DNA sequence: TAGATTGTTAATCGATTAACAATC
DNA sequence: TAGATTGTTAATCGATTAACAATC
């Protein structure tokens, strides 16, 4: 199924909200309620839902449980969404906490660091492996997504190792732009750029 | 000056790269070099530079130092770019390290936490204040940008305090969507959504 | 029925890129 | 001059939204 990037992002947000609302309110929600909660246009919400084949009714709106199931069916990977974090510094640990606390459908199955004080320790019950074992563990645990939170200077070599090991998607938190093959889905997360953007637009 | 969001983001990246290249290579750079380094179209680079009134010459390309100065002149705030981070957990500390290490033109002048063990300590030489002093310190230090890295449940109340204290831009790292007045520039940073996006597109 | 809503197409808006003239 | 480049407009592509028919 082909969906626009922005639609996938919004569907992810809708689902998270709906999961919270699941048992709190009546089992239906209107497109304009969902829209209001995210500052969106109700038409946009209906269009997003249309694209995944959702149907509501014009008396009650959309059934919350059906919507959750349908979004999950359309955007989740079925068999494997195993994730590794490379770099257990503050950023790596922050992301690990964040994901293990808030989301149950994302599986972080391994973390890596170069520091021997961290290797073989656990973080949120996940074993930290030596960074030299990336290739071995990624294959063994069938990891498809890698999060790079190492110092910027190591980003390129880590990304090369990940790709050789068969990873399919990379989230890069360093300030170095990665030039990857077309078949690897890359998402870069550049904090300084966001600061500069915000500084420009508050002028 | 009015510039597209995407152009501002790219200009920020160009500048960072040019600063690194400043003394390493010859003092000129071609649009296609800059483009290649970021996987962009050279036309796009030239268009971005055109929008800020840069001019190159067709023998050598663009003068690196002139470009740095021009980008800085166009995108930086002149008098004040004071920033505060609210929440000195792992994410807050990670961002603080990141910014103080890599960027000299962004001034983080205060950090805040609720934990009495952190209050009055320093992080990267910056004093951590009690979260109840946000209003006082934001005004006193003329802080215009706030980074929210508190637990999600506190995000809304912190954003209200920041806005009452006169902040103009907010970077929200929690998973809660903030509904802010039009005149506040908001940038949301939702990690789970990025995970879901990447999972969808590697299918 | 009147009113509120969904579902969908067409129009609009914004960003990217193709095309090409001008310059050295 | 031929070739490479800049600078700019027009065309294209993608995402958002206006308009409106269909439904309860």
PDB file of C-alpha atoms in Angstrom, chain A residues 16 20 98 101-102, chain B residues 148-159 172-178 189-190 192:
ATOM      1  CA  UNK A  16      -1.510   6.995  19.848  1.00  0.00           C
ATOM      2  CA  UNK A  20      -5.463   6.780  25.181  1.00  0.00           C
ATOM      3  CA  UNK A  98      11.052   6.999  25.938  1.00  0.00           C
ATOM      4  CA  UNK A 101       7.847   3.516  28.544  1.00  0.00           C
ATOM      5  CA  UNK A 102       5.442   4.749  25.952  1.00  0.00           C
TER       6      UNK A 102
ATOM      7  CA  UNK B 148      10.582  21.283  26.750  1.00  0.00           C
ATOM      8  CA  UNK B 149      12.155  17.982  27.842  1.00  0.00           C
ATOM      9  CA  UNK B 150      10.023  17.256  30.902  1.00  0.00           C
ATOM     10  CA  UNK B 151       7.853  14.120  31.202  1.00  0.00           C
ATOM     11  CA  UNK B 152       4.875  14.304  28.841  1.00  0.00           C
ATOM     12  CA  UNK B 153       2.347  14.901  31.601  1.00  0.00           C
ATOM     13  CA  UNK B 154       3.916  18.241  32.486  1.00  0.00           C
ATOM     14  CA  UNK B 155       4.322  19.546  28.953  1.00  0.00           C
ATOM     15  CA  UNK B 156       1.112  21.560  28.786  1.00  0.00           C
ATOM     16  CA  UNK B 157       1.556  23.363  32.106  1.00  0.00           C
ATOM     17  CA  UNK B 158       5.207  24.152  31.338  1.00  0.00           C
ATOM     18  CA  UNK B 159       4.282  25.549  27.941  1.00  0.00           C
ATOM     19  CA  UNK B 172       8.597  20.312  22.272  1.00  0.00           C
ATOM     20  CA  UNK B 173      10.283  16.928  22.806  1.00  0.00           C
ATOM     21  CA  UNK B 174       7.377  15.326  24.615  1.00  0.00           C
ATOM     22  CA  UNK B 175       4.782  13.149  22.931  1.00  0.00           C
ATOM     23  CA  UNK B 176       1.955  15.546  23.799  1.00  0.00           C
ATOM     24  CA  UNK B 177       0.743  17.888  21.087  1.00  0.00           C
ATOM     25  CA  UNK B 178       0.688  21.502  22.259  1.00  0.00           C
ATOM     26  CA  UNK B 189       9.790  16.466  17.807  1.00  0.00           C
ATOM     27  CA  UNK B 190       7.933  13.214  18.070  1.00  0.00           C
ATOM     28  CA  UNK B 192       7.560   7.525  18.110  1.00  0.00           C
TER      29      UNK B 192
END
